Short mmCIF file of C-alpha atoms in Angstrom, two decimals:
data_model
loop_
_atom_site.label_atom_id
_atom_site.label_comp_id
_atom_site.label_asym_id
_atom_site.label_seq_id
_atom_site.Cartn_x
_atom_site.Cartn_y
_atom_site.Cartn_z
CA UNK A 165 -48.02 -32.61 26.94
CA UNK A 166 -46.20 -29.31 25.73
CA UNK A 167 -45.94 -27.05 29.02
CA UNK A 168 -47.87 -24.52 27.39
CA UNK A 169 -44.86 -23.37 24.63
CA UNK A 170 -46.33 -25.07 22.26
CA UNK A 171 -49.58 -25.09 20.80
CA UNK A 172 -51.59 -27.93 21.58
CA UNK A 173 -51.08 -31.56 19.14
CA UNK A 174 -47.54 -30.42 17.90
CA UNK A 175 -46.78 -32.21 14.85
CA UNK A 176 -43.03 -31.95 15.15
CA UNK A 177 -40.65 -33.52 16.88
CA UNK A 178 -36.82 -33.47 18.14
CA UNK A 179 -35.26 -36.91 17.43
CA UNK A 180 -32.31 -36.29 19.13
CA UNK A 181 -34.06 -34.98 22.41
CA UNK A 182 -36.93 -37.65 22.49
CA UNK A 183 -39.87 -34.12 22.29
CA UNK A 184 -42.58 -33.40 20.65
CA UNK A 185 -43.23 -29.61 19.17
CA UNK A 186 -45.14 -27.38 17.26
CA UNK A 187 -44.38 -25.98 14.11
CA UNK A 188 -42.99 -22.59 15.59
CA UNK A 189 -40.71 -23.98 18.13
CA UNK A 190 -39.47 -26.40 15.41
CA UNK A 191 -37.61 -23.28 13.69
CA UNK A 192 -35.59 -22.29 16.52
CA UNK A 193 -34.65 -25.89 17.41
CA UNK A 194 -33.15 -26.26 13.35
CA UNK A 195 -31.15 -23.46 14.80
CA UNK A 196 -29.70 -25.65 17.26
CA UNK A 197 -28.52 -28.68 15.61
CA UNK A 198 -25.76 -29.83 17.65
CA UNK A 199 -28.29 -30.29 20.39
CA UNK A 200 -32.05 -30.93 18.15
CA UNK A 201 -32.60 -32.57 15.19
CA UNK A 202 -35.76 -32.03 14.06
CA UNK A 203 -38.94 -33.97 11.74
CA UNK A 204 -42.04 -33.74 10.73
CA UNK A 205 -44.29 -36.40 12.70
CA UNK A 206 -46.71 -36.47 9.43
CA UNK A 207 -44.18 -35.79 6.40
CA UNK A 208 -40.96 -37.39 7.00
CA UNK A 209 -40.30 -40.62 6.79
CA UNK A 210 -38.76 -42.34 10.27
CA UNK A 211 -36.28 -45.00 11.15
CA UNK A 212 -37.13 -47.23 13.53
CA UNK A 213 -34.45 -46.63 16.25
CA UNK A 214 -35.87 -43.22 15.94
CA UNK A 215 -39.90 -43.89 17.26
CA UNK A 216 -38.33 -46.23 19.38
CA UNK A 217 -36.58 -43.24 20.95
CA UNK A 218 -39.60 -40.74 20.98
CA UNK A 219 -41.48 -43.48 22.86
CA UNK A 220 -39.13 -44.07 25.35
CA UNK A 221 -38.55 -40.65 26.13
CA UNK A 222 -41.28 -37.72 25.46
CA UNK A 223 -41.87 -34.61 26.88
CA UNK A 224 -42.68 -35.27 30.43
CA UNK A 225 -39.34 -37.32 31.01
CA UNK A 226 -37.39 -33.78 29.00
CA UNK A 227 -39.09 -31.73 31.24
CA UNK A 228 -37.94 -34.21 34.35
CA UNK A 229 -34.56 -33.77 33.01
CA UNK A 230 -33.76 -30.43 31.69
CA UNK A 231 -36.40 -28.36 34.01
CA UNK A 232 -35.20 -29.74 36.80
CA UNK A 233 -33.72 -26.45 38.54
CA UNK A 234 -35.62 -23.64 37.04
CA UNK A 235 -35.70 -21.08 39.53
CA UNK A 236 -38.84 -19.83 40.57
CA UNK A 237 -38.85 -16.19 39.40
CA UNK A 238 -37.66 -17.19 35.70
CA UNK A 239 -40.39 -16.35 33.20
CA UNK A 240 -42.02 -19.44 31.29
CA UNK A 241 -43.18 -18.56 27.96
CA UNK A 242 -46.21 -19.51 26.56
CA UNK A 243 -46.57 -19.80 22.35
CA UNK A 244 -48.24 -16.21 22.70
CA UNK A 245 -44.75 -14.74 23.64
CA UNK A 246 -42.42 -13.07 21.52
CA UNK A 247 -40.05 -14.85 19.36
CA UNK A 248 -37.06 -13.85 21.87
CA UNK A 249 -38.72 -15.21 24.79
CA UNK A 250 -39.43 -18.66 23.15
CA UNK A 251 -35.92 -19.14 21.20
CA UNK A 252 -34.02 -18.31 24.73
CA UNK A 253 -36.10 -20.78 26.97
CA UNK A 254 -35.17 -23.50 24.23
CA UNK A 255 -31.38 -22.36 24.36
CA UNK A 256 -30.92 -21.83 27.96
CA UNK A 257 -33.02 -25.49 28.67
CA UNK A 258 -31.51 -27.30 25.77
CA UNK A 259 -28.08 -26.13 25.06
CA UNK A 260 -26.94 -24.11 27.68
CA UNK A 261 -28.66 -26.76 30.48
CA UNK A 262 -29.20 -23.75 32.58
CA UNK A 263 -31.60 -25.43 34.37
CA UNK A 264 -29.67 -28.72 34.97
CA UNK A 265 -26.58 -26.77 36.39
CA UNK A 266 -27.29 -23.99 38.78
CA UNK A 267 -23.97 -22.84 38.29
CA UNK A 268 -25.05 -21.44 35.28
CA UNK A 269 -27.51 -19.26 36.63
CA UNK A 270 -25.47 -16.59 37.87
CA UNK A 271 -25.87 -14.01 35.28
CA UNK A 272 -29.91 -13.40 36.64
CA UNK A 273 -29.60 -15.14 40.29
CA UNK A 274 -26.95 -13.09 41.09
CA UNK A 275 -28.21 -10.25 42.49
CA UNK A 276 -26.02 -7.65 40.82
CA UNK A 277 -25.67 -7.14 37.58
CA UNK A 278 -24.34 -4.06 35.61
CA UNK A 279 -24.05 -3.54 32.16
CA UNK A 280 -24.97 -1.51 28.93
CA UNK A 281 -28.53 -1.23 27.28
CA UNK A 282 -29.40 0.87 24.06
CA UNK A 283 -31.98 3.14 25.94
CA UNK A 284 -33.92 5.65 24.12
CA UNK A 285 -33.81 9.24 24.28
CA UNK A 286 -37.46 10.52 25.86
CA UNK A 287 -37.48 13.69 23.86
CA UNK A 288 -35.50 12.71 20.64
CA UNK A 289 -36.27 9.37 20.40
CA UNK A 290 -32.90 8.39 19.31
CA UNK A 291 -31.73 5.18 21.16
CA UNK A 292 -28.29 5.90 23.11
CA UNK A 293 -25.94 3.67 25.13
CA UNK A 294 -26.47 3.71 29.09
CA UNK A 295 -24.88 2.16 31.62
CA UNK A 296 -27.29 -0.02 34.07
CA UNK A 297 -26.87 -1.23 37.29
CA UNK A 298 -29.25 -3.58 39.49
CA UNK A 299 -28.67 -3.97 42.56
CA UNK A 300 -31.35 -6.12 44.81
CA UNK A 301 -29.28 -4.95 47.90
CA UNK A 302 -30.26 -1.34 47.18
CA UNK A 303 -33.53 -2.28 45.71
CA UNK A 304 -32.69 -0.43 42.72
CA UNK A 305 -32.15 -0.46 39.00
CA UNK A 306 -30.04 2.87 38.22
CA UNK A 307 -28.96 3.94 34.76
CA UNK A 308 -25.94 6.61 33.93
CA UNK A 309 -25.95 8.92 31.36
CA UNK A 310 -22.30 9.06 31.01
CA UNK A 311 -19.77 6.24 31.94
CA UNK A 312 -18.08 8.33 34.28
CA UNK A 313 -21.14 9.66 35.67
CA UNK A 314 -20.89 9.55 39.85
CA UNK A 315 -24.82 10.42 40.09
CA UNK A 316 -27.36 7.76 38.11
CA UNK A 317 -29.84 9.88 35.91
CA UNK A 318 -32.92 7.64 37.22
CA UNK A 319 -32.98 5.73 40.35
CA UNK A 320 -35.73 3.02 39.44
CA UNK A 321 -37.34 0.99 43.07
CA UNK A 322 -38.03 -2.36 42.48
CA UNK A 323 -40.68 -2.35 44.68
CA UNK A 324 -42.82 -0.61 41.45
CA UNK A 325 -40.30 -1.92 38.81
CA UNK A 326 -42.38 -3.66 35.67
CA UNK A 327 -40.43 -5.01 32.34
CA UNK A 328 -42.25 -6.35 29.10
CA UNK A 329 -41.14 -7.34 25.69
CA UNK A 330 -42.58 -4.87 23.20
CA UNK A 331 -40.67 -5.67 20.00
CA UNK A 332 -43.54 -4.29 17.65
CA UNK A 333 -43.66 -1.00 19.45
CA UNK A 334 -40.56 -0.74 20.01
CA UNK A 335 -38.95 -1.60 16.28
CA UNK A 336 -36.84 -4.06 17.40
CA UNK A 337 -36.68 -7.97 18.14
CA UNK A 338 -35.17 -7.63 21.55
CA UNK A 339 -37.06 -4.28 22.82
CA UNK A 340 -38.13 -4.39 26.54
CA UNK A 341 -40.36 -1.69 27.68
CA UNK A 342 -39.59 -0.47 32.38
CA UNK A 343 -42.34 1.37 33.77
CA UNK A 344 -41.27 2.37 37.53
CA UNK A 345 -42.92 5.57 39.38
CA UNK A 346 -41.38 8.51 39.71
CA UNK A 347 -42.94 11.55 41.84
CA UNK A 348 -45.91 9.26 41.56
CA UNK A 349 -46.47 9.02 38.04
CA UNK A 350 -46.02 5.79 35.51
CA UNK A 351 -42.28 6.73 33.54
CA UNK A 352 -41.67 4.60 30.81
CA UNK A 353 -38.14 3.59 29.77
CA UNK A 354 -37.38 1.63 25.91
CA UNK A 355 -34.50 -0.51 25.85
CA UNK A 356 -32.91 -3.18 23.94
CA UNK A 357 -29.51 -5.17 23.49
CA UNK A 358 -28.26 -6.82 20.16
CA UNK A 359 -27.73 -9.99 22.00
CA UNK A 360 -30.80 -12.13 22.72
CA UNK A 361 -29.32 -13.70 25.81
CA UNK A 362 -27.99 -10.47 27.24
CA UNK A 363 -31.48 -8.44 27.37
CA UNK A 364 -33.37 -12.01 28.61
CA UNK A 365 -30.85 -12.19 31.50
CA UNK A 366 -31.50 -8.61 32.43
CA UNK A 367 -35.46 -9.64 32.06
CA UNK A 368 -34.72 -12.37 34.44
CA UNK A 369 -32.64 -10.65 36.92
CA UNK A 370 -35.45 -8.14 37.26
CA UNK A 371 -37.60 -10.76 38.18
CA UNK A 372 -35.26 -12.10 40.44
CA UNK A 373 -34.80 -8.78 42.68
CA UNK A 374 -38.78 -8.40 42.28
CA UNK A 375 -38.88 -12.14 43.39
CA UNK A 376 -36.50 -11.55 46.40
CA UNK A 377 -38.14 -8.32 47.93
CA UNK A 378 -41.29 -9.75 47.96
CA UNK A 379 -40.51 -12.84 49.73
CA UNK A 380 -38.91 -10.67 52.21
CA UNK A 381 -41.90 -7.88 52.30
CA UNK A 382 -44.47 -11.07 52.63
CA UNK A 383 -43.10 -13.94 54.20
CA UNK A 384 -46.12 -16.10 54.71
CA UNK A 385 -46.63 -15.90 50.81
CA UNK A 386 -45.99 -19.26 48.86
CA UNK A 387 -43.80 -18.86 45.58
CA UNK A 388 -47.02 -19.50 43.40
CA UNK A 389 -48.65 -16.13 45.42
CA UNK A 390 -45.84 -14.02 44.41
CA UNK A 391 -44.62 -15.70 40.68
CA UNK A 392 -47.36 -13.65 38.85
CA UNK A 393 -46.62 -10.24 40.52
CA UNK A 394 -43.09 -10.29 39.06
CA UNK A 395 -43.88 -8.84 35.78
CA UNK A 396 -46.57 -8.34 34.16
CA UNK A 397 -47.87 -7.89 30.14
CA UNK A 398 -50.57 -5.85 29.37
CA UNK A 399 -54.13 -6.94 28.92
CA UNK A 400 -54.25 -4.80 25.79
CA UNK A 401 -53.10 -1.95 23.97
CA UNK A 402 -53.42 0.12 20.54
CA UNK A 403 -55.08 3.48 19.36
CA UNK A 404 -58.58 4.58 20.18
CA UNK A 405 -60.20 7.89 20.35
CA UNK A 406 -60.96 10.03 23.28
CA UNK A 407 -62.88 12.95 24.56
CA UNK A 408 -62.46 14.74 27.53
CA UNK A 409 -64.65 14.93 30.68
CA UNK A 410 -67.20 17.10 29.81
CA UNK A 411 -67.54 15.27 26.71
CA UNK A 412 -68.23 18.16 24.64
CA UNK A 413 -64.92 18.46 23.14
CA UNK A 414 -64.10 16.41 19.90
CA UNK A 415 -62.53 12.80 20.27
CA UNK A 416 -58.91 13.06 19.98
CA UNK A 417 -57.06 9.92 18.81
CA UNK A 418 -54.71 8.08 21.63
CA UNK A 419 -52.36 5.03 22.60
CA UNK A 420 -54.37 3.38 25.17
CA UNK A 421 -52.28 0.67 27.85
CA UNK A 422 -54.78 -1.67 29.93
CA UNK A 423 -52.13 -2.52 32.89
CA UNK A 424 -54.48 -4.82 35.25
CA UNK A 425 -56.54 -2.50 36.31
CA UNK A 426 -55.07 0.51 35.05
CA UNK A 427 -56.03 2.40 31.83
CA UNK A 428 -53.48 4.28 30.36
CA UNK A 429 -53.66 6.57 27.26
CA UNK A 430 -50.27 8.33 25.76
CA UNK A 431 -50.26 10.79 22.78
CA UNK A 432 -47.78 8.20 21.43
CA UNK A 433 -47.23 4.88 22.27
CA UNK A 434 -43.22 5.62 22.86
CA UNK A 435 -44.10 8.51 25.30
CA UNK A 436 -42.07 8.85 28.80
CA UNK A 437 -45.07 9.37 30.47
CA UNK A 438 -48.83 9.22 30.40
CA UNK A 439 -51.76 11.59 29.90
CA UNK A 440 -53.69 10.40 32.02
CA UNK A 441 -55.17 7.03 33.58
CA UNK A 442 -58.78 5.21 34.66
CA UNK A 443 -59.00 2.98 37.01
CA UNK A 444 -61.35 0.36 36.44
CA UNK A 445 -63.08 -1.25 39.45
CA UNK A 446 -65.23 -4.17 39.07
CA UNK A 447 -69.10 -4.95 39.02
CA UNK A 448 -69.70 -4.46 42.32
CA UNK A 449 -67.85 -1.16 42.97
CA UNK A 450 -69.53 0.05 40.13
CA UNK A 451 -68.32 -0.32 36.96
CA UNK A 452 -69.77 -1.71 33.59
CA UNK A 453 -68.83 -1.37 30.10
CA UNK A 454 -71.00 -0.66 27.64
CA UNK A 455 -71.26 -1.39 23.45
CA UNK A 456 -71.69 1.85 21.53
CA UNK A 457 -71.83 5.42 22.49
CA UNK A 458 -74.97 7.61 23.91
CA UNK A 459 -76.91 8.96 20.97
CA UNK A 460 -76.32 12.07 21.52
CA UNK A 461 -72.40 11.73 21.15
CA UNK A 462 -70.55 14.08 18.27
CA UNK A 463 -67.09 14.59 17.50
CA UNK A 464 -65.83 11.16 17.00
CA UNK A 465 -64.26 10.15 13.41
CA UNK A 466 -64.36 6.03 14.82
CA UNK A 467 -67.87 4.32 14.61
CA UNK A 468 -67.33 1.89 16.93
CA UNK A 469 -68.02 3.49 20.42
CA UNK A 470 -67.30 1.73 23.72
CA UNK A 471 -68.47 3.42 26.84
CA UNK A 472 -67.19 3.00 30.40
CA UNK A 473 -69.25 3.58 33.00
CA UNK A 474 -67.58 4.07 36.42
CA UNK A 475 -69.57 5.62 39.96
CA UNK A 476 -68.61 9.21 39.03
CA UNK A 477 -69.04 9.75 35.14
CA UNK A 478 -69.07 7.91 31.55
CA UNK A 479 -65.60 7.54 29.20
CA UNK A 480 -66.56 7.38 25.79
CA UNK A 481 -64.00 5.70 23.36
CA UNK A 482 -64.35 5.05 19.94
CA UNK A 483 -62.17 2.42 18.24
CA UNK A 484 -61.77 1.98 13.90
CA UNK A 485 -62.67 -1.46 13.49
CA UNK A 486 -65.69 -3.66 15.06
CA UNK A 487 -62.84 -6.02 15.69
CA UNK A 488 -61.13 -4.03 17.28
CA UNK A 489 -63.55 -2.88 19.54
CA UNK A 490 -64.54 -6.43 20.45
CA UNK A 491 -61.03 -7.19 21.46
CA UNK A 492 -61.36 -3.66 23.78
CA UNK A 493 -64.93 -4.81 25.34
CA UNK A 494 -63.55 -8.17 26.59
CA UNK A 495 -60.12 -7.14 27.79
CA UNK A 496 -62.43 -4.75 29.96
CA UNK A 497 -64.92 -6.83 30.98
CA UNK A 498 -62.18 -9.52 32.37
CA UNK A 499 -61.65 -6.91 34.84
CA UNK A 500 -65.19 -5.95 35.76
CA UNK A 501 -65.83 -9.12 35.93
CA UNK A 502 -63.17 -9.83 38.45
CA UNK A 503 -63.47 -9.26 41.83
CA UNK A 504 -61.50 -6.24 43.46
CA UNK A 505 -59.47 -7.28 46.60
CA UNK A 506 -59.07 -5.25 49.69
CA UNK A 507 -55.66 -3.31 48.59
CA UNK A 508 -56.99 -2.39 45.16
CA UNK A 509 -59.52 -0.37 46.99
CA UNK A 510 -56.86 1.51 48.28
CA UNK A 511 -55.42 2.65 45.00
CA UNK A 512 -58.94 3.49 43.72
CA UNK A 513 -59.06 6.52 46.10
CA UNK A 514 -56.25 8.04 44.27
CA UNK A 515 -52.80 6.82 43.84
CA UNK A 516 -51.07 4.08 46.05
CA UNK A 517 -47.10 3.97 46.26
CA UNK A 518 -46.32 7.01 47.56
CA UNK A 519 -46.25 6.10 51.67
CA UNK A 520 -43.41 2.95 50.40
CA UNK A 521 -45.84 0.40 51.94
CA UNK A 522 -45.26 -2.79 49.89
CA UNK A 523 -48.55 -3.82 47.98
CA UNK A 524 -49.57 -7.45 48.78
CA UNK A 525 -49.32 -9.92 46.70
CA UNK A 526 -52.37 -10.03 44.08
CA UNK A 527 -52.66 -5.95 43.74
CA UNK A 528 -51.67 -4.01 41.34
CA UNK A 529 -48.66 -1.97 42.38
CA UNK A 530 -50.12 1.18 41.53
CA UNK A 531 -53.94 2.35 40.99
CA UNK A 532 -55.50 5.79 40.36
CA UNK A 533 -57.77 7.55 38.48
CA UNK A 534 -55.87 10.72 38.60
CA UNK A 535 -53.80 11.96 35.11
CA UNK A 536 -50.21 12.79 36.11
CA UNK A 537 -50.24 16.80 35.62
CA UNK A 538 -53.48 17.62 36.99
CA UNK A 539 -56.26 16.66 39.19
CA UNK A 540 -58.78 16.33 36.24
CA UNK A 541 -59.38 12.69 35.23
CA UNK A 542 -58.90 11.40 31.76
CA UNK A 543 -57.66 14.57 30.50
CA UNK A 544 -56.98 15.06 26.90
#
């Protein structure tokens, strides 16, 4: 078995650490090769000290031997992760044995940890270097804009802290994407750092202070009830078109983020801040999604219509491919399909964070169908 990094019947294999992997994971291990020596299982020809090794070892007695201390708030790629996630689980397990020595965990278990990010500049887009500090006493991640600065230009709680990898959106290998709240609204931050390890740590040490302040705001909860609030990805994202509420205005086109149950749509996918969100309830409160448009709908320059049908009104999106739109449908459905759970009824009325009550474990952290500027929902 593969622990989910690899795609299933790898046909690769590490001699020198007794594994086997797929073909992706075989590239970053050739980068190692004072620790993995790689072959093909099917092309290369094999000595036999060599299978005698792979049998006697394998991947359940690696994972016995070099996962033996990962902590419980560091993330676990899967093969659908990004290239940086993948190459620095393989380096941190294999030739750093971070998770062998404890001691070696400090950089992310800490709880501290200050440094500088490239961030980028919300109105000029130009990516700048800022001084962060997190701080799991405070609850906080803070960034300066100057390194003398005595006031932090954001104060970010980790109580509604997110980070995700977005290298393709944000043009660069190592981009991480922070959405906290502020004044009640989603603000997105872009960062990046030109060493691998050094943004993955700060990944990890967010995690860690997310980790910590949950266990302490829930302390019945098990580790496996809180693990997947830490950080989440996003169901789905990319461009689809839009009209407004009274659906007589044309379809304008936007960047649309599906955050569990949040819908999200931006004027640009780099944007500080949203136009506006839908919340999407489930079945039973409500909601269904719907293939096509009404026939009545104009304005749209898409032909592949999607319509959301919630207890107050319709949203009518329109996306440019049939694939595209297929992809849309079943993110959405997943959530319709799921039951809602007490809290998320909470943050359907309007928004949730703004009383600092913690949101239990299995909620989103925020929720609301209101757009950030105004009181009118999905908003152009």
């Amino acid at each position: 078995s593969t622990s989910g990094l690899c795609l299933p019947d790898p046909d690769w294999a590490s001699y020198t650490l007794g594994v086997f992997i797929c073909l992706s994971c075989s590239g970053i291990h050739r980068n190692i090769p004072q620790v993995s020596k790689v072959k093909s299982v099917r092309l290369d020809a094999w000595e036999e000290a060599q299978v005698e090794f792979m049998a006697s070892h394998g991947n359940d007695a690696a994972r016995d031997t070099y996962e033996s201390k990962v902590p419980p708030f560091y993330y676990r790629p899967t093969f659908s992760d990004c290239q940086l996630l993948r190459e620095q689980w393989i380096r941190a397990k294999y030739e750093r044995q971070e998770f062998t020595h404890p001691d070696k965990q400090e950089p992310y278990s800490a709880g501290y940890r200050e440094g500088f990010l490239w961030k980028r500049g919300r109105d000029n887009g130009q990516f700048l270097s800022r001084k962060f500090v997190l701080t799991e006493r405070e609850g906080s991640l803070k960034y300066f804009n100057r390194n003398d600065a005595k006031e932090p230009k954001a104060v970010m709680k980790i109580e509604h802290l997110n980070a995700t990898f977005q290298p393709a959106k944000i043009g660069h290998p190592h981009g991480l994407q922070v959405t906290y709240l502020k004044d009640n609204s989603t603000r997105n931050i872009f960062v990046y750092h030109e060493d691998g390890k050094e943004i993955v740590d700060w990944f990890n040490a967010l995690r860690a202070a997310r980790f910590h302040y949950l266990q302490v705001a829930f302390p019945g909860a098990s580790d496996a009830d809180l693990v997947p609030k830490l950080s989440r990805n996003y169901l789905k994202e990319g461009y689809m078109e839009k009209t407004g509420p009274k659906q007589t205005e044309g379809f304008r086109k936007r960047w649309f983020t599906m955050d569990d149950r949040r819908l999200m749509y931006f004027k640009d996918p780099l944007d500080a801040f949203a136009r506006g969100e839908v919340f999407i309830g489930s079945r039973e409160s409500g909601y269904t999604v719907l293939d096509g448009l009404p026939p009545s709908t104009q304005g749209h320059h898409w032909p592949h219509g999607i319509t959301i049908v919630t207890p107050e009104r319709r949203f009518l999106l329109a996306c440019e491919t049939e694939t595209e739109q297929r992809a849309w449908v079943e993110a959405f459905r997943k959530v319709v399909d799921r039951p809602m759970l007490p809290q998320e009824y909470a943050g359907e009325c309007g928004r949730g964070g703004g009383g600092g009550n913690p949101t239990p474990p299995g909620g989103c952290d925020i929720a609301g169908r209101l757009s950030p500027s105004s009181g009118s929902p999905l908003q152009a």
